[in-house]
């Protein structure tokens, strides 16, 4: 569990610099944008690696906090349908991005909540609860800070179609193959 928590601290910590220390982030970018991006990437990847290692190790001897009924898997699958679409939306500006305002944070919230609905170990609560809490805090903080432009495709009426097709394709690949390959658990197996 310690490895999982350390990974969460690193990953969510570096992703929280803009929430708690925007002047520090801005000074680091002003000093060297490439240096900041490299530091951000290295800490993020190390955090993800530790999260994966810690969660995998924890799953070998889990402490069960709650068990949900089997039908919750269907609700979870339904909540996950828009996740990939929303996660990609900032890079394909269109109506979806405009309406949702912060689509990636909505994607993280849906992803975390849907996993909490079907996974009731202490490790699941720590992992998915941390991401859900972080996304809520980040969304609240965005109301008081200036948004940076993101690189992406030019705005187009076709971007929403691209998002829906690509997002649903990624969802399908994840459900059929990717989740089992990455996590070791088949969502509907």
Tab-separated table of C-alpha atoms in Angstrom:
chain	number	residue	atom	x	y	z
A	1	UNK	CA	0.000	0.000	0.000
A	2	UNK	CA	2.922	2.335	0.724
A	3	UNK	CA	4.141	2.113	-2.899
A	4	UNK	CA	0.630	2.916	-4.160
A	5	UNK	CA	0.351	5.932	-1.870
A	6	UNK	CA	3.826	7.181	-2.835
A	7	UNK	CA	2.877	6.894	-6.518
A	8	UNK	CA	-0.344	8.830	-5.909
A	9	UNK	CA	1.561	11.541	-4.043
A	10	UNK	CA	4.016	11.940	-6.929
A	11	UNK	CA	1.462	11.746	-9.756
A	12	UNK	CA	-1.307	13.813	-8.221
A	13	UNK	CA	1.216	16.083	-6.521
A	14	UNK	CA	2.845	17.197	-9.765
A	15	UNK	CA	-0.606	17.540	-11.317
A	16	UNK	CA	-1.596	19.761	-8.367
A	17	UNK	CA	1.153	22.351	-8.710
A	18	UNK	CA	-1.181	24.604	-10.712
A	19	UNK	CA	-3.805	24.214	-7.971
A	20	UNK	CA	-1.637	25.108	-4.988
A	21	UNK	CA	1.412	26.898	-6.375
A	22	UNK	CA	0.679	28.578	-9.711
A	23	UNK	CA	3.398	31.248	-9.183
A	24	UNK	CA	5.969	28.486	-8.642
A	25	UNK	CA	4.821	26.730	-11.807
A	26	UNK	CA	4.956	29.968	-13.781
A	27	UNK	CA	8.489	30.726	-12.544
A	28	UNK	CA	9.632	27.226	-13.478
A	29	UNK	CA	8.138	27.567	-16.963
A	30	UNK	CA	9.680	31.022	-17.379
A	31	UNK	CA	13.091	29.656	-16.397
A	32	UNK	CA	12.835	26.706	-18.801
A	33	UNK	CA	9.612	25.471	-20.340
A	34	UNK	CA	11.365	22.354	-21.657
A	35	UNK	CA	12.907	21.750	-18.237
A	36	UNK	CA	9.524	22.080	-16.513
A	37	UNK	CA	7.846	19.742	-19.016
A	38	UNK	CA	10.645	17.197	-18.623
A	39	UNK	CA	10.418	17.324	-14.811
A	40	UNK	CA	6.612	17.075	-15.017
A	41	UNK	CA	6.814	14.085	-17.361
A	42	UNK	CA	9.447	12.225	-15.322
A	43	UNK	CA	7.577	12.693	-12.029
A	44	UNK	CA	4.255	11.761	-13.679
A	45	UNK	CA	5.674	8.590	-15.235
A	46	UNK	CA	7.419	7.582	-12.020
A	47	UNK	CA	4.169	8.186	-10.138
A	48	UNK	CA	2.184	6.095	-12.633
A	49	UNK	CA	4.735	3.294	-12.441
A	50	UNK	CA	4.590	3.284	-8.632
A	51	UNK	CA	0.771	3.386	-8.696
A	52	UNK	CA	0.690	0.383	-11.026
A	53	UNK	CA	3.249	-1.551	-8.969
A	54	UNK	CA	1.636	-0.682	-5.661
A	55	UNK	CA	-1.890	-1.475	-6.820
A	56	UNK	CA	-0.799	-4.781	-8.375
A	57	UNK	CA	0.988	-5.791	-5.170
A	58	UNK	CA	-1.967	-4.753	-3.024
A	59	UNK	CA	-4.407	-6.826	-5.102
A	60	UNK	CA	-2.549	-9.984	-4.023
A	61	UNK	CA	-3.817	-9.578	-0.430
A	62	UNK	CA	-6.705	-7.098	-0.435
A	63	UNK	CA	-8.803	-5.890	2.474
A	64	UNK	CA	-12.450	-5.858	1.362
A	65	UNK	CA	-14.411	-2.850	2.612
A	66	UNK	CA	-17.637	-3.443	0.669
A	67	UNK	CA	-19.127	-5.679	-2.005
A	68	UNK	CA	-21.575	-4.315	-4.552
A	69	UNK	CA	-24.306	-6.231	-6.379
A	70	UNK	CA	-23.480	-7.705	-9.788
A	71	UNK	CA	-25.755	-5.302	-11.673
A	72	UNK	CA	-23.446	-2.425	-10.663
A	73	UNK	CA	-21.023	-3.650	-13.349
A	74	UNK	CA	-23.562	-2.598	-15.977
A	75	UNK	CA	-23.961	0.854	-14.425
A	76	UNK	CA	-20.190	1.164	-14.253
A	77	UNK	CA	-19.838	0.205	-17.932
A	78	UNK	CA	-22.461	2.804	-18.857
A	79	UNK	CA	-20.693	5.534	-16.861
A	80	UNK	CA	-17.441	4.651	-18.614
A	81	UNK	CA	-18.874	5.062	-22.138
A	82	UNK	CA	-18.148	8.809	-22.400
A	83	UNK	CA	-14.798	8.686	-20.581
A	84	UNK	CA	-12.519	8.345	-23.624
A	85	UNK	CA	-14.578	10.862	-25.591
A	86	UNK	CA	-14.310	13.422	-22.794
A	87	UNK	CA	-10.652	12.665	-22.139
A	88	UNK	CA	-9.766	13.464	-25.770
A	89	UNK	CA	-12.145	16.446	-26.075
A	90	UNK	CA	-9.690	19.227	-25.102
A	91	UNK	CA	-7.577	18.377	-28.144
A	92	UNK	CA	-10.501	18.444	-30.599
A	93	UNK	CA	-12.361	21.676	-29.894
A	94	UNK	CA	-16.022	21.521	-30.783
A	95	UNK	CA	-19.388	21.487	-29.144
A	96	UNK	CA	-18.489	18.705	-26.680
A	97	UNK	CA	-15.564	20.707	-25.314
A	98	UNK	CA	-17.574	23.916	-25.247
A	99	UNK	CA	-20.515	22.378	-23.365
A	100	UNK	CA	-18.487	20.371	-20.844
A	101	UNK	CA	-15.945	23.191	-20.225
A	102	UNK	CA	-13.419	20.862	-18.515
A	103	UNK	CA	-14.021	17.515	-20.204
A	104	UNK	CA	-10.894	15.744	-18.951
A	105	UNK	CA	-11.825	16.370	-15.343
A	106	UNK	CA	-15.313	15.021	-16.002
A	107	UNK	CA	-13.666	11.964	-17.580
A	108	UNK	CA	-11.479	11.409	-14.503
A	109	UNK	CA	-14.489	11.799	-12.189
A	110	UNK	CA	-16.568	9.313	-14.197
A	111	UNK	CA	-13.656	6.868	-14.425
A	112	UNK	CA	-12.988	7.008	-10.682
A	113	UNK	CA	-16.652	6.881	-9.654
A	114	UNK	CA	-17.468	3.975	-11.959
A	115	UNK	CA	-14.545	2.000	-10.542
A	116	UNK	CA	-15.595	2.782	-6.969
A	117	UNK	CA	-19.042	1.376	-7.771
A	118	UNK	CA	-17.627	-2.065	-8.527
A	119	UNK	CA	-14.364	-2.288	-6.590
A	120	UNK	CA	-14.587	-2.267	-2.821
A	121	UNK	CA	-11.143	-2.998	-1.436
A	122	UNK	CA	-9.176	-0.538	0.627
A	123	UNK	CA	-6.679	-0.193	-2.224
A	124	UNK	CA	-9.512	0.680	-4.613
A	125	UNK	CA	-10.812	3.313	-2.222
A	126	UNK	CA	-7.356	4.831	-1.925
A	127	UNK	CA	-6.631	4.747	-5.675
A	128	UNK	CA	-9.953	5.759	-7.189
A	129	UNK	CA	-10.973	7.936	-4.244
A	130	UNK	CA	-7.735	9.919	-4.590
A	131	UNK	CA	-8.322	10.547	-8.285
A	132	UNK	CA	-11.952	11.507	-7.692
A	133	UNK	CA	-11.008	13.901	-4.892
A	134	UNK	CA	-8.199	15.425	-6.953
A	135	UNK	CA	-10.525	16.004	-9.948
A	136	UNK	CA	-13.130	17.722	-7.755
A	137	UNK	CA	-10.495	19.959	-6.135
A	138	UNK	CA	-8.915	20.771	-9.507
A	139	UNK	CA	-12.292	21.709	-11.002
A	140	UNK	CA	-13.033	24.023	-8.080
A	141	UNK	CA	-9.591	25.625	-8.392
A	142	UNK	CA	-10.100	26.267	-12.107
A	143	UNK	CA	-12.786	28.795	-11.254
A	144	UNK	CA	-10.104	31.100	-9.865
A	145	UNK	CA	-7.184	30.600	-12.231
A	146	UNK	CA	-6.436	31.460	-15.823
A	147	UNK	CA	-6.618	28.574	-18.262
A	148	UNK	CA	-3.680	27.844	-20.520
A	149	UNK	CA	-4.359	27.041	-24.157
A	150	UNK	CA	-3.832	23.420	-25.143
A	151	UNK	CA	-2.335	22.230	-28.397
A	152	UNK	CA	-4.760	20.398	-30.597
A	153	UNK	CA	-6.718	20.292	-33.795
A	154	UNK	CA	-8.263	23.487	-35.124
A	155	UNK	CA	-11.888	24.023	-34.116
A	156	UNK	CA	-14.238	22.230	-36.487
A	157	UNK	CA	-17.779	20.919	-36.652
A	158	UNK	CA	-16.268	17.511	-37.497
A	159	UNK	CA	-14.268	17.309	-34.271
A	160	UNK	CA	-17.252	16.030	-32.304
A	161	UNK	CA	-17.763	13.205	-34.799
A	162	UNK	CA	-14.054	12.366	-34.612
A	163	UNK	CA	-14.247	12.381	-30.806
A	164	UNK	CA	-17.266	10.112	-30.625
A	165	UNK	CA	-15.871	7.582	-33.110
A	166	UNK	CA	-12.357	7.592	-31.596
A	167	UNK	CA	-13.648	7.572	-28.011
A	168	UNK	CA	-16.036	4.676	-28.566
A	169	UNK	CA	-13.339	2.762	-30.458
A	170	UNK	CA	-10.921	3.219	-27.545
A	171	UNK	CA	-13.656	2.135	-25.145
A	172	UNK	CA	-14.249	-1.000	-27.215
A	173	UNK	CA	-10.547	-1.857	-27.427
A	174	UNK	CA	-10.197	-1.321	-23.676
A	175	UNK	CA	-13.196	-3.494	-22.804
A	176	UNK	CA	-12.346	-6.310	-25.215
A	177	UNK	CA	-8.579	-6.413	-24.834
A	178	UNK	CA	-6.793	-3.478	-23.170
A	179	UNK	CA	-8.081	-3.691	-19.601
A	180	UNK	CA	-7.114	-7.358	-19.326
A	181	UNK	CA	-3.721	-6.684	-20.887
A	182	UNK	CA	-2.945	-3.626	-18.747
A	183	UNK	CA	-4.635	-4.450	-15.460
A	184	UNK	CA	-5.023	-8.221	-15.585
A	185	UNK	CA	-8.790	-8.113	-15.138
A	186	UNK	CA	-11.382	-8.559	-17.896
A	187	UNK	CA	-14.200	-6.067	-17.216
A	188	UNK	CA	-16.892	-8.534	-18.324
A	189	UNK	CA	-15.036	-11.799	-17.812
